[in-house]
Short mmCIF file of C-alpha atoms and ligand atoms in Angstrom, two decimals:
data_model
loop_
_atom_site.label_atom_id
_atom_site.label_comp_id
_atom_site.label_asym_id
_atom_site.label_seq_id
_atom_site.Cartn_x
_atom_site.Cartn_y
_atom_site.Cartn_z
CA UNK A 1 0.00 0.00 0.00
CA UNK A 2 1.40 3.03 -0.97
CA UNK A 3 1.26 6.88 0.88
CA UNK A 4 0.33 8.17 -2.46
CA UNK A 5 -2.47 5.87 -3.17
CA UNK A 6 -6.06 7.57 -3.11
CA UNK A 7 -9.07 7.52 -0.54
CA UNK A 8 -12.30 6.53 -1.61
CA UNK A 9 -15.27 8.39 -0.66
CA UNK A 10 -18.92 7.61 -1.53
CA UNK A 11 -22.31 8.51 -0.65
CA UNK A 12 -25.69 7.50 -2.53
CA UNK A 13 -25.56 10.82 -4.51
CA UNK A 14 -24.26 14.54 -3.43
CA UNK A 15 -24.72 13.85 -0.07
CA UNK A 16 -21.36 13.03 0.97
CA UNK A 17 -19.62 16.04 -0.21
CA UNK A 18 -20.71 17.56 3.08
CA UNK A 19 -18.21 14.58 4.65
CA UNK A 20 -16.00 15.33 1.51
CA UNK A 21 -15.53 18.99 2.16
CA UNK A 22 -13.81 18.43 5.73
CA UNK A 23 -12.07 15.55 4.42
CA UNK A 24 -10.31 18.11 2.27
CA UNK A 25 -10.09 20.72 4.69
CA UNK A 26 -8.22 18.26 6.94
CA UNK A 27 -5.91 16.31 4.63
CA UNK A 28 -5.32 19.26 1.71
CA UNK A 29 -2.74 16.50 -0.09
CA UNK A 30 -4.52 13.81 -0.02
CA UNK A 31 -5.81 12.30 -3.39
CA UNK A 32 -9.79 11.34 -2.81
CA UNK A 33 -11.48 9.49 -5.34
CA UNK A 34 -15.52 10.89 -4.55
CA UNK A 35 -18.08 8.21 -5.95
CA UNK A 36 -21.97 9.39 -5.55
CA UNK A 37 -24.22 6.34 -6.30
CA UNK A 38 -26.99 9.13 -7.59
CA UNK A 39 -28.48 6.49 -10.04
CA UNK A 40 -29.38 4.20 -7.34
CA UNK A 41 -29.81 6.77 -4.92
CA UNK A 42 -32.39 7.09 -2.49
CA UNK A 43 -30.39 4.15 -0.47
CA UNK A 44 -32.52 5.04 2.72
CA UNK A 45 -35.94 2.86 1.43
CA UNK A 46 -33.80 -0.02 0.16
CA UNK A 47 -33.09 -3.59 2.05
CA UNK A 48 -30.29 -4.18 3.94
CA UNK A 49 -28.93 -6.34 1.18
CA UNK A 50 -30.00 -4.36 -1.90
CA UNK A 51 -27.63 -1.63 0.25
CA UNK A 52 -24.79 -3.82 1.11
CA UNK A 53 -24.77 -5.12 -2.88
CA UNK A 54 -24.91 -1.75 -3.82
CA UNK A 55 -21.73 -0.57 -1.55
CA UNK A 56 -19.62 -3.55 -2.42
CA UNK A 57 -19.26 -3.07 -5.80
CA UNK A 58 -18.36 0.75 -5.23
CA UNK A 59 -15.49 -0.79 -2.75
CA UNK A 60 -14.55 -2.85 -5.38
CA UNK A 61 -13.89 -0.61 -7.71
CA UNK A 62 -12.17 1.71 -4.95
CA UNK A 63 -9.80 -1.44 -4.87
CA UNK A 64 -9.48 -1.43 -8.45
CA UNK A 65 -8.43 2.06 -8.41
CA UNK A 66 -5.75 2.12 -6.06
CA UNK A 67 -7.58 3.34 -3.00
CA UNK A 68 -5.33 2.69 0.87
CA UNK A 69 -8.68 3.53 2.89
CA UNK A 70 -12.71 4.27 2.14
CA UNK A 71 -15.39 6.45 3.86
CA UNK A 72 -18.84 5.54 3.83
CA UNK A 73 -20.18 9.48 3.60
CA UNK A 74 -23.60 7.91 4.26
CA UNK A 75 -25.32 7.08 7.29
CA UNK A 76 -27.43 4.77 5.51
CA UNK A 77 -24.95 2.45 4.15
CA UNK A 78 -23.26 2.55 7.03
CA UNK A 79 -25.98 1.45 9.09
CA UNK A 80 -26.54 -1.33 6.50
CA UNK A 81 -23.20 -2.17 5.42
CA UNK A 82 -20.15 -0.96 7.46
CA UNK A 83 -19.17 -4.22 9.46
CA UNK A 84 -19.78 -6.44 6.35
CA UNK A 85 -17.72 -4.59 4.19
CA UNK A 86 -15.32 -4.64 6.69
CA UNK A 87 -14.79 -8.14 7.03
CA UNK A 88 -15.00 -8.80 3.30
CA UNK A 89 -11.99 -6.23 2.32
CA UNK A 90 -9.01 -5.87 3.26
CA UNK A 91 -8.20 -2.13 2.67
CA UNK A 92 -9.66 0.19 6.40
CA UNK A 93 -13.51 1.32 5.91
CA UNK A 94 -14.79 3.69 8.35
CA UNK A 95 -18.33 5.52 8.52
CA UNK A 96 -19.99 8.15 10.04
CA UNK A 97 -22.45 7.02 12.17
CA UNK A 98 -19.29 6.35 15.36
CA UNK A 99 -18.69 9.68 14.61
CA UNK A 100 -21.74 11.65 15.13
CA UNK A 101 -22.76 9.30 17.75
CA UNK A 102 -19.52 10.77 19.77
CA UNK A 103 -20.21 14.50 19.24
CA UNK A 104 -23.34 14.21 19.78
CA UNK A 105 -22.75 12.85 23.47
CA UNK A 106 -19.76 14.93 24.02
CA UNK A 107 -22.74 18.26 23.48
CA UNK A 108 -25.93 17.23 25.13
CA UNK A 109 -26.16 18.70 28.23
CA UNK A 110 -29.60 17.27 29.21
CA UNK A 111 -29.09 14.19 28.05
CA UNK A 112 -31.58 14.11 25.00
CA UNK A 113 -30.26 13.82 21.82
CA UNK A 114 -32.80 13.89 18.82
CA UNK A 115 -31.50 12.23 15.19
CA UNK A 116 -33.04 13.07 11.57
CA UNK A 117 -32.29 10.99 9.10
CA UNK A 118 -33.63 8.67 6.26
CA UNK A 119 -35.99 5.52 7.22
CA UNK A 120 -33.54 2.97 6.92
CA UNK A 121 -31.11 4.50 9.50
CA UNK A 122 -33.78 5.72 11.85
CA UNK A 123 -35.44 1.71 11.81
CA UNK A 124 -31.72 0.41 11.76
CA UNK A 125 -31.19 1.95 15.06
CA UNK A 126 -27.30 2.00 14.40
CA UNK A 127 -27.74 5.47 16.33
CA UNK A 128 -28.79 4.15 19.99
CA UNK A 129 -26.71 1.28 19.53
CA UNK A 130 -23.42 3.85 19.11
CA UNK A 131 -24.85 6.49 22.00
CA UNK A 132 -25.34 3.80 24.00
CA UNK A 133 -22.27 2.57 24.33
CA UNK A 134 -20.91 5.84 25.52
CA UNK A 135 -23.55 6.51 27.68
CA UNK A 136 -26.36 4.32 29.10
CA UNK A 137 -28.75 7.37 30.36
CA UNK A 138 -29.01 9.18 27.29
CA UNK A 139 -32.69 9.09 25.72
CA UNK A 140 -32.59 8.98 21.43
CA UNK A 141 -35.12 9.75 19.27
CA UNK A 142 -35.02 9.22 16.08
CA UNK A 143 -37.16 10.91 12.92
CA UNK A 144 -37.05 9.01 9.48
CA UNK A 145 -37.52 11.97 6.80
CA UNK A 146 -38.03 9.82 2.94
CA UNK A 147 -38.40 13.49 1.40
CA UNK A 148 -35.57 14.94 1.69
CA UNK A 149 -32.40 13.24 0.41
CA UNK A 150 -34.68 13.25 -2.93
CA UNK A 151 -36.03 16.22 -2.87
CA UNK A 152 -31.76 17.53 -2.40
CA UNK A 153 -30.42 15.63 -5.23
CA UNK A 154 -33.48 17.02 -7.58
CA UNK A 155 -32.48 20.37 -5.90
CA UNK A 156 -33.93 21.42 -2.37
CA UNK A 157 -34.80 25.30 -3.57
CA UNK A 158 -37.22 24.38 -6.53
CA UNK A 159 -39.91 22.46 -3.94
CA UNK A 160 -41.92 25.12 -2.82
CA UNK A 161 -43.51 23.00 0.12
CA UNK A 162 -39.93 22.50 1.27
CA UNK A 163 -40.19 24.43 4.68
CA UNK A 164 -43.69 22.81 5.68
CA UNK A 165 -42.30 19.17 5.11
CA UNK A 166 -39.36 20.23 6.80
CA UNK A 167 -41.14 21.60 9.74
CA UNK A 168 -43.43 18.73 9.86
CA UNK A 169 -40.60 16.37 10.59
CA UNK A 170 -38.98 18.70 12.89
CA UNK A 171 -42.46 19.35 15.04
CA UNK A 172 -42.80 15.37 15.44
CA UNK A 173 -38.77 15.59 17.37
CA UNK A 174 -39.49 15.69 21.25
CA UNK A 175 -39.49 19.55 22.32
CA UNK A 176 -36.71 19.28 25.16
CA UNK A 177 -33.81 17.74 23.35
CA UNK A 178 -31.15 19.72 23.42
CA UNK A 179 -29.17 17.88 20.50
CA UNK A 180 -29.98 17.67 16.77
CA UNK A 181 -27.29 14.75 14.53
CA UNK A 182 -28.28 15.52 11.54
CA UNK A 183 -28.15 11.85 10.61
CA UNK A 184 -28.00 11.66 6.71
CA UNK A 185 -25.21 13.43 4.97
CA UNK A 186 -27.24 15.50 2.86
CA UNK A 187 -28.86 16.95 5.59
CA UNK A 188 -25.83 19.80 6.13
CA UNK A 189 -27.01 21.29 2.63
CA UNK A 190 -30.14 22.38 4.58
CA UNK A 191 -28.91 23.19 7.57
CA UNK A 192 -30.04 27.17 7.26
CA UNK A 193 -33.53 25.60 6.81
CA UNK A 194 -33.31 23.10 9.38
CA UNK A 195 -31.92 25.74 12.02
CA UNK A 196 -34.99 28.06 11.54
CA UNK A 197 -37.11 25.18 13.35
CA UNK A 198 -34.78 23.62 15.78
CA UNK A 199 -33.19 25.64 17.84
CA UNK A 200 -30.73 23.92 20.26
CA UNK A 201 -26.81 22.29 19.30
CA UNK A 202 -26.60 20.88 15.86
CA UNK A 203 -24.42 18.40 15.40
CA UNK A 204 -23.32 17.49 11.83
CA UNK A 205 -20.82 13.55 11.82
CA UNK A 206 -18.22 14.72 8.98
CA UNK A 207 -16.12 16.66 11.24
CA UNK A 208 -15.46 14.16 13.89
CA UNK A 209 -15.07 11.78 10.40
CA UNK A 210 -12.49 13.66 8.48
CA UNK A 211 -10.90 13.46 12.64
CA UNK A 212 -11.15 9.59 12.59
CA UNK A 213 -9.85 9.17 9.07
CA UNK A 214 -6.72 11.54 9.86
CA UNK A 215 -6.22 9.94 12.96
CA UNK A 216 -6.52 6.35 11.30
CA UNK A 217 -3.86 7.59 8.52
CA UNK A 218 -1.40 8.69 10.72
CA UNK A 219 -1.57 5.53 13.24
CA UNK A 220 -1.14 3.68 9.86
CA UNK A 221 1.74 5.78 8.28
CA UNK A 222 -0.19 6.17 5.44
CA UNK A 223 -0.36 9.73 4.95
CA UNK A 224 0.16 11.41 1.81
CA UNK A 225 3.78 13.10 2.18
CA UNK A 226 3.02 15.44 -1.01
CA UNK A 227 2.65 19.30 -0.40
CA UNK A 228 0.78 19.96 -3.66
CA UNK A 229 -3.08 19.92 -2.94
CA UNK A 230 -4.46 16.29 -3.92
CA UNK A 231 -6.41 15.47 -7.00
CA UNK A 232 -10.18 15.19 -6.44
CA UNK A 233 -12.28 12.97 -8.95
CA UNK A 234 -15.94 12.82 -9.01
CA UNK A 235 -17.49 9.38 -10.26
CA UNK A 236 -21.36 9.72 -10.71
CA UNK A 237 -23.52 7.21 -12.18
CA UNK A 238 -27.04 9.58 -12.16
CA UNK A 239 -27.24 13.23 -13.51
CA UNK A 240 -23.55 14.02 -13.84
CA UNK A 241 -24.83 17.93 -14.78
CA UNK A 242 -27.13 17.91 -11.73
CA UNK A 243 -24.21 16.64 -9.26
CA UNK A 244 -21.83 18.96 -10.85
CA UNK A 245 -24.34 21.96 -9.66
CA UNK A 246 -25.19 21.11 -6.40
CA UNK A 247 -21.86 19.58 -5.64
CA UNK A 248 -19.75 23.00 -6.44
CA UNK A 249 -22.25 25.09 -5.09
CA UNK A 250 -21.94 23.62 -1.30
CA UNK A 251 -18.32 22.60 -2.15
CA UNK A 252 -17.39 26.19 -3.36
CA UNK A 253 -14.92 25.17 -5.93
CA UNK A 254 -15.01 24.02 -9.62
CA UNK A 255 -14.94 19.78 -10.52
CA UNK A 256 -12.07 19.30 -12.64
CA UNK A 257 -12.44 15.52 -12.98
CA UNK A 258 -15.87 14.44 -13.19
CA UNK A 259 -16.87 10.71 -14.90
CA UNK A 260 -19.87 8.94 -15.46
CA UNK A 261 -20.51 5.62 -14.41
CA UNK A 262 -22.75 2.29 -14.95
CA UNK A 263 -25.72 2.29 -11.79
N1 DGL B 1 -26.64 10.60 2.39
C1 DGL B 1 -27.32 9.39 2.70
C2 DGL B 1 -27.29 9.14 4.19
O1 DGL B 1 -26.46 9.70 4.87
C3 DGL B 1 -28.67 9.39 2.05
C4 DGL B 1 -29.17 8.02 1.82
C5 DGL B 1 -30.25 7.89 0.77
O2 DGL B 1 -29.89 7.84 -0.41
O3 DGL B 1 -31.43 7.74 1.11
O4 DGL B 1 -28.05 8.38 4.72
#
């Protein structure tokens, strides 16, 4: 395995640029191959094993392409695939749901934490299960929202009953929680929305994530020793133009390297 050799990131569409972006911020050399599953995208109303089919052939091909460690960006897969993949590859695989679990417990102060995300991840319960074992006492509830992840990768701003599907997830979240995860990676590309109806911590996984994954790389000696900023390449296998518009307007920079790909 060589320092040089890329990390693979993927998410069922544009979701997992929100991961992607602190990945970058964090490791500035590293090479990151970015693969959003957009034509089989929404994961979150798929079976476990439809997901876990779906996420080992993107591994694979991370594998093919030279990849030294992969990201789930997506709660949902993670929740459905993380410690199978595991097993099955050789190559480090970490998500995000150990992530956002631990910020989320390190800001509560009442000990209420309160998780959006899709259907899949909310009936997985891969949430408690993480929260839990930091802390017994804290109570989780968890909202599954099928809307929204399709309603972002068609493009949040052109539904006009955005806010009041929004707000009639947010109402259903128990009032005294003082803790939001914002449990699907798309989710941060709403976040202004989102904050105009819940009002207490937010807590967003691909921070702590990009910490994990620069942690893992250094225990591992595999960081990239290069001081030129890494190569980023976008594999899509939906609406290449529609991921190339949402995608540079949260990530605030042009895609060089964009491909399309079989779904
Ligand atoms: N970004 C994915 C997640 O974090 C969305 C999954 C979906 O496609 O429904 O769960």
């Amino acid at each position: 395995m060589k320092n040089n050799y890329n990390i693979g990131v993927f998410d069922s569409g544009v979701g997992g640029t929100t991961v992607l972006k602190e990945i970058i911020k964090l490791l500035p050399h590293e090479n990151i191959l970015y693969y959003g599953d957009s034509g089989n995208s929404p994961y979150g109303e798929k079976t476990t094993e439809e997901i876990q089919q779906l996420s080992r052939k993107i591994v694979y091909f991370f594998t093919s392409q030279n990849c030294k460690v992969v990201v789930i960006a997506c709660n949902t897969a993670t929740a459905a695939a993380l410690h199978c993949l595991q097993k099955e590859f050789d190559i480090p695989i970490l998500g995000v749901i150990t992530a956002g679990a631990k910020t989320a417990v390190k800001t509560t102060e009442n000990n209420q934490i309160n998780i959006l995300s899709t259907p899949f991840t909310a009936l997985s319960k891969a949430y408690t299960r993480e929260i839990r074992k930091l802390s017994e006492s804290i109570e989780v509830y968890q909202e599954g929202c099928p809307q929204f992840c399709p309603m972002i990768e068609k493009g949040w701003e052109t539904f006009e009953n955005r806010e009041q599907i929004l707000k009639e997830h947010i109402e259903k979240l128990p009032k005294d929680s003082d803790t939001l995860i914002l449990g699907c990676t798309h989710y941060p590309m709403i976040r202004s929305d989102i904050e105009k109806y819940f009002k207490g911590n937010i807590v967003d996984p691909a921070k702590e994530t990009a910490k994990e994954l620069k942690e893992l790389l250094i225990t591992k000696t595999m960081l990239n020793p290069s001081s030129y900023p890494g190569k980023i390449l976008f594999y899509v296998s939906g609406d290449t133009e529609k991921f190339k518009e949402i995608a540079e307007k949260f990530l605030n920079f042009k895609i060089k390297y964009l491909f399309k790909v079989k779904k």
